[in-house]
């Protein structure tokens, strides 16, 4: 290989790594368990109007279903990296929006399994900004025999945003239980490397947080 070829290859490699550095990758974890199933229309609306419009060419979005056992590729409902061509990128967004209507309802809630799977996709993206958006009541209920032990650096550098956290009936009677559940998740996730854990109440705030990077 001559010097020109070596230089060209180096410039191309630098360009790719630079592009990844400024791209963002978002994993949306969507709970389809019994207690959260009725939130599906609102979740789909937030993804369509709050997440998809914020994506630029080179950005990645992965949608993972939280159900009985979430740590499996079969739980990936959709995965895309936006094409640089606007027409192709718009078609990708429309296809992903359509895929959101196919979720099935399950009884158990394996939140950490979905997080571990999502973390793998975020690491693989090599994106400079990595965000995990969780749509759930944050009440984990693992099937018998299922264990989920996250590595110390499982969520290293990842922002975890809990969107549309449904309050359970007992939370209305005792708000302290709701706050304690979220505080426990914050402690657990940051101890496994998450940059932050933030509860988001309004879709507009989610869009602002994504724009902040």
mmCIF file of C-alpha atoms in Angstrom:
data_model
loop_
_atom_site.group_PDB
_atom_site.id
_atom_site.type_symbol
_atom_site.label_atom_id
_atom_site.label_comp_id
_atom_site.label_asym_id
_atom_site.label_seq_id
_atom_site.Cartn_x
_atom_site.Cartn_y
_atom_site.Cartn_z
ATOM 1 C CA UNK A 1 0.000 0.000 0.000
ATOM 2 C CA UNK A 2 1.486 3.389 -1.003
ATOM 3 C CA UNK A 3 1.653 6.432 1.246
ATOM 4 C CA UNK A 4 -1.385 8.038 -0.394
ATOM 5 C CA UNK A 5 -3.479 4.936 0.279
ATOM 6 C CA UNK A 6 -2.301 4.811 3.889
ATOM 7 C CA UNK A 7 -3.184 8.491 4.375
ATOM 8 C CA UNK A 8 -6.600 8.030 2.768
ATOM 9 C CA UNK A 9 -7.356 5.041 4.988
ATOM 10 C CA UNK A 10 -6.291 6.967 8.076
ATOM 11 C CA UNK A 11 -8.497 9.922 7.157
ATOM 12 C CA UNK A 12 -11.452 7.641 6.542
ATOM 13 C CA UNK A 13 -10.970 5.892 9.877
ATOM 14 C CA UNK A 14 -10.692 9.227 11.655
ATOM 15 C CA UNK A 15 -13.837 10.465 9.974
ATOM 16 C CA UNK A 16 -15.803 7.375 11.056
ATOM 17 C CA UNK A 17 -14.655 7.576 14.653
ATOM 18 C CA UNK A 18 -15.342 11.315 14.737
ATOM 19 C CA UNK A 19 -18.828 10.739 13.363
ATOM 20 C CA UNK A 20 -19.562 8.150 16.036
ATOM 21 C CA UNK A 21 -18.255 10.492 18.711
ATOM 22 C CA UNK A 22 -20.849 13.133 17.824
ATOM 23 C CA UNK A 23 -23.709 10.731 17.134
ATOM 24 C CA UNK A 24 -26.175 9.694 19.779
ATOM 25 C CA UNK A 25 -27.611 6.274 20.530
ATOM 26 C CA UNK A 26 -30.917 5.839 22.336
ATOM 27 C CA UNK A 27 -32.368 2.625 23.705
ATOM 28 C CA UNK A 28 -36.070 2.748 24.578
ATOM 29 C CA UNK A 29 -37.187 0.020 26.987
ATOM 30 C CA UNK A 30 -40.959 -0.462 26.791
ATOM 31 C CA UNK A 31 -42.783 -2.375 29.524
ATOM 32 C CA UNK A 32 -45.598 -4.616 28.208
ATOM 33 C CA UNK A 33 -46.364 -6.368 31.503
ATOM 34 C CA UNK A 34 -49.857 -6.519 32.954
ATOM 35 C CA UNK A 35 -49.729 -3.448 35.192
ATOM 36 C CA UNK A 36 -48.248 -1.209 32.500
ATOM 37 C CA UNK A 37 -49.967 -2.530 29.347
ATOM 38 C CA UNK A 38 -52.612 0.212 29.372
ATOM 39 C CA UNK A 39 -49.889 2.844 28.933
ATOM 40 C CA UNK A 40 -48.978 1.626 25.444
ATOM 41 C CA UNK A 41 -50.784 4.376 23.455
ATOM 42 C CA UNK A 42 -49.040 7.099 25.438
ATOM 43 C CA UNK A 43 -45.638 5.383 25.165
ATOM 44 C CA UNK A 44 -45.975 4.998 21.395
ATOM 45 C CA UNK A 45 -46.961 8.667 21.137
ATOM 46 C CA UNK A 46 -43.891 9.780 23.122
ATOM 47 C CA UNK A 47 -41.539 7.710 20.960
ATOM 48 C CA UNK A 48 -43.117 8.961 17.744
ATOM 49 C CA UNK A 49 -43.237 12.625 18.720
ATOM 50 C CA UNK A 50 -40.518 12.899 21.355
ATOM 51 C CA UNK A 51 -37.723 10.580 20.221
ATOM 52 C CA UNK A 52 -37.902 10.081 16.450
ATOM 53 C CA UNK A 53 -37.897 13.793 15.481
ATOM 54 C CA UNK A 54 -34.720 14.327 17.562
ATOM 55 C CA UNK A 55 -32.702 11.774 15.585
ATOM 56 C CA UNK A 56 -30.193 12.944 12.974
ATOM 57 C CA UNK A 57 -28.305 10.987 10.280
ATOM 58 C CA UNK A 58 -25.948 8.544 11.983
ATOM 59 C CA UNK A 59 -28.020 8.376 15.180
ATOM 60 C CA UNK A 60 -29.223 5.001 16.448
ATOM 61 C CA UNK A 61 -32.507 4.018 18.095
ATOM 62 C CA UNK A 62 -33.223 0.562 19.525
ATOM 63 C CA UNK A 63 -36.618 -0.377 20.999
ATOM 64 C CA UNK A 64 -36.577 -3.280 23.472
ATOM 65 C CA UNK A 65 -39.613 -4.966 25.003
ATOM 66 C CA UNK A 66 -39.659 -5.517 28.775
ATOM 67 C CA UNK A 67 -41.566 -8.712 29.493
ATOM 68 C CA UNK A 68 -41.145 -12.064 31.301
ATOM 69 C CA UNK A 69 -37.489 -12.561 30.327
ATOM 70 C CA UNK A 70 -36.069 -9.513 28.584
ATOM 71 C CA UNK A 71 -32.418 -10.455 28.011
ATOM 72 C CA UNK A 72 -32.769 -11.913 24.533
ATOM 73 C CA UNK A 73 -32.554 -10.636 20.971
ATOM 74 C CA UNK A 74 -36.169 -11.641 20.434
ATOM 75 C CA UNK A 75 -37.024 -8.706 22.708
ATOM 76 C CA UNK A 76 -35.611 -6.207 20.219
ATOM 77 C CA UNK A 77 -38.721 -4.823 18.543
ATOM 78 C CA UNK A 78 -36.808 -2.457 16.267
ATOM 79 C CA UNK A 79 -33.247 -1.301 15.668
ATOM 80 C CA UNK A 80 -32.076 1.344 13.219
ATOM 81 C CA UNK A 81 -29.227 3.710 12.456
ATOM 82 C CA UNK A 82 -30.488 6.581 10.351
ATOM 83 C CA UNK A 83 -29.286 6.781 6.777
ATOM 84 C CA UNK A 84 -27.667 9.997 5.534
ATOM 85 C CA UNK A 85 -30.296 10.221 2.781
ATOM 86 C CA UNK A 86 -33.365 12.123 4.082
ATOM 87 C CA UNK A 87 -35.888 10.026 2.108
ATOM 88 C CA UNK A 88 -34.362 6.794 3.409
ATOM 89 C CA UNK A 89 -34.196 8.153 6.972
ATOM 90 C CA UNK A 90 -37.880 9.167 6.876
ATOM 91 C CA UNK A 91 -38.837 5.712 5.624
ATOM 92 C CA UNK A 92 -36.863 4.161 8.501
ATOM 93 C CA UNK A 93 -38.696 6.332 11.024
ATOM 94 C CA UNK A 94 -42.100 5.417 9.580
ATOM 95 C CA UNK A 95 -41.240 1.709 9.644
ATOM 96 C CA UNK A 96 -40.168 1.892 13.278
ATOM 97 C CA UNK A 97 -43.316 3.791 14.261
ATOM 98 C CA UNK A 98 -45.432 1.067 12.641
ATOM 99 C CA UNK A 99 -43.521 -1.666 14.475
ATOM 100 C CA UNK A 100 -44.547 -0.172 17.815
ATOM 101 C CA UNK A 101 -48.107 -1.454 17.338
ATOM 102 C CA UNK A 102 -47.088 -5.121 17.608
ATOM 103 C CA UNK A 103 -46.223 -5.358 21.315
ATOM 104 C CA UNK A 104 -47.676 -8.359 23.142
ATOM 105 C CA UNK A 105 -48.768 -8.237 26.771
ATOM 106 C CA UNK A 106 -46.891 -10.351 29.334
ATOM 107 C CA UNK A 107 -47.284 -10.981 33.048
ATOM 108 C CA UNK A 108 -43.769 -10.688 34.510
ATOM 109 C CA UNK A 109 -41.453 -7.666 34.356
ATOM 110 C CA UNK A 110 -37.737 -8.262 33.768
ATOM 111 C CA UNK A 111 -36.447 -4.674 33.801
ATOM 112 C CA UNK A 112 -32.778 -5.416 34.448
ATOM 113 C CA UNK A 113 -32.643 -8.013 31.692
ATOM 114 C CA UNK A 114 -33.825 -5.382 29.217
ATOM 115 C CA UNK A 115 -31.303 -2.898 30.613
ATOM 116 C CA UNK A 116 -28.444 -5.367 30.194
ATOM 117 C CA UNK A 117 -29.484 -6.061 26.600
ATOM 118 C CA UNK A 118 -29.895 -2.350 25.905
ATOM 119 C CA UNK A 119 -26.480 -1.581 27.379
ATOM 120 C CA UNK A 120 -24.887 -4.003 24.912
ATOM 121 C CA UNK A 121 -26.483 -2.197 21.976
ATOM 122 C CA UNK A 122 -25.369 1.173 23.321
ATOM 123 C CA UNK A 123 -21.777 -0.011 23.696
ATOM 124 C CA UNK A 124 -21.793 -1.457 20.187
ATOM 125 C CA UNK A 125 -22.957 1.872 18.726
ATOM 126 C CA UNK A 126 -19.754 3.640 19.895
ATOM 127 C CA UNK A 127 -21.850 6.806 20.035
ATOM 128 C CA UNK A 128 -20.552 9.709 22.059
ATOM 129 C CA UNK A 129 -23.960 10.222 23.688
ATOM 130 C CA UNK A 130 -25.768 7.160 25.012
ATOM 131 C CA UNK A 131 -29.219 7.334 26.563
ATOM 132 C CA UNK A 132 -31.580 4.693 27.891
ATOM 133 C CA UNK A 133 -35.247 5.732 28.129
ATOM 134 C CA UNK A 134 -37.357 3.404 30.278
ATOM 135 C CA UNK A 135 -41.160 3.332 29.943
ATOM 136 C CA UNK A 136 -42.314 1.321 32.951
ATOM 137 C CA UNK A 137 -43.839 1.450 36.414
ATOM 138 C CA UNK A 138 -40.330 0.413 37.581
ATOM 139 C CA UNK A 139 -41.801 -2.494 39.541
ATOM 140 C CA UNK A 140 -39.659 -5.517 38.707
ATOM 141 C CA UNK A 141 -41.211 -8.981 38.951
ATOM 142 C CA UNK A 142 -38.874 -11.752 37.770
ATOM 143 C CA UNK A 143 -40.151 -15.230 36.892
ATOM 144 C CA UNK A 144 -39.033 -18.048 39.166
ATOM 145 C CA UNK A 145 -35.437 -19.105 38.457
ATOM 146 C CA UNK A 146 -34.448 -15.919 36.585
ATOM 147 C CA UNK A 147 -31.438 -14.004 37.982
ATOM 148 C CA UNK A 148 -30.142 -10.609 36.882
ATOM 149 C CA UNK A 149 -26.744 -9.474 38.226
ATOM 150 C CA UNK A 150 -25.409 -6.445 36.394
ATOM 151 C CA UNK A 151 -21.663 -5.885 36.072
ATOM 152 C CA UNK A 152 -20.079 -3.003 37.967
ATOM 153 C CA UNK A 153 -19.646 -1.043 34.714
ATOM 154 C CA UNK A 154 -22.792 -2.352 32.973
ATOM 155 C CA UNK A 155 -24.166 1.158 32.378
ATOM 156 C CA UNK A 156 -20.909 3.090 32.215
ATOM 157 C CA UNK A 157 -21.484 6.528 30.698
ATOM 158 C CA UNK A 158 -25.200 5.915 30.063
ATOM 159 C CA UNK A 159 -27.936 8.376 31.024
ATOM 160 C CA UNK A 160 -31.045 6.565 32.239
ATOM 161 C CA UNK A 161 -34.296 8.490 31.899
ATOM 162 C CA UNK A 162 -37.460 6.983 33.397
ATOM 163 C CA UNK A 163 -40.388 8.312 31.386
ATOM 164 C CA UNK A 164 -44.083 7.982 32.156
ATOM 165 C CA UNK A 165 -43.527 5.997 35.367
ATOM 166 C CA UNK A 166 -46.977 4.688 36.229
ATOM 167 C CA UNK A 167 -48.010 4.955 39.842
ATOM 168 C CA UNK A 168 -49.418 1.710 41.213
ATOM 169 C CA UNK A 169 -52.583 1.655 43.305
ATOM 170 C CA UNK A 170 -50.576 1.288 46.497
ATOM 171 C CA UNK A 171 -48.470 4.313 45.512
ATOM 172 C CA UNK A 172 -51.549 6.513 45.628
ATOM 173 C CA UNK A 173 -52.231 5.326 49.149
ATOM 174 C CA UNK A 174 -48.580 5.732 50.174
ATOM 175 C CA UNK A 175 -46.507 8.097 47.957
ATOM 176 C CA UNK A 176 -43.434 7.266 50.048
ATOM 177 C CA UNK A 177 -43.412 3.778 48.530
ATOM 178 C CA UNK A 178 -43.299 5.256 45.016
ATOM 179 C CA UNK A 179 -40.439 7.592 45.925
ATOM 180 C CA UNK A 180 -38.530 4.809 47.676
ATOM 181 C CA UNK A 181 -38.841 2.572 44.593
ATOM 182 C CA UNK A 182 -37.351 5.251 42.357
ATOM 183 C CA UNK A 183 -34.621 6.103 44.880
ATOM 184 C CA UNK A 184 -33.649 2.437 44.989
ATOM 185 C CA UNK A 185 -33.355 2.329 41.188
ATOM 186 C CA UNK A 186 -31.226 5.477 41.187
ATOM 187 C CA UNK A 187 -28.855 3.982 43.773
ATOM 188 C CA UNK A 188 -28.651 0.660 41.937
ATOM 189 C CA UNK A 189 -28.111 2.068 38.438
ATOM 190 C CA UNK A 190 -25.529 4.689 39.379
ATOM 191 C CA UNK A 191 -23.638 2.002 41.305
ATOM 192 C CA UNK A 192 -23.375 0.137 37.997
ATOM 193 C CA UNK A 193 -21.887 3.100 36.158
ATOM 194 C CA UNK A 194 -24.882 5.137 34.960
ATOM 195 C CA UNK A 195 -24.094 8.831 34.536
ATOM 196 C CA UNK A 196 -27.431 9.704 36.084
ATOM 197 C CA UNK A 197 -30.939 8.437 36.708
ATOM 198 C CA UNK A 198 -33.688 10.975 36.160
ATOM 199 C CA UNK A 199 -37.467 10.672 36.301
ATOM 200 C CA UNK A 200 -39.170 12.608 33.487
ATOM 201 C CA UNK A 201 -42.781 13.667 33.933
ATOM 202 C CA UNK A 202 -43.546 15.489 30.672
ATOM 203 C CA UNK A 203 -42.725 14.467 27.068
ATOM 204 C CA UNK A 204 -41.540 18.000 26.321
ATOM 205 C CA UNK A 205 -38.941 17.701 29.076
ATOM 206 C CA UNK A 206 -37.691 14.457 27.550
ATOM 207 C CA UNK A 207 -37.081 16.244 24.258
ATOM 208 C CA UNK A 208 -35.173 19.000 26.065
ATOM 209 C CA UNK A 209 -32.991 16.464 27.877
ATOM 210 C CA UNK A 210 -32.134 14.707 24.613
ATOM 211 C CA UNK A 211 -31.214 18.027 23.028
ATOM 212 C CA UNK A 212 -28.932 18.816 25.979
ATOM 213 C CA UNK A 213 -26.915 15.666 25.312
#
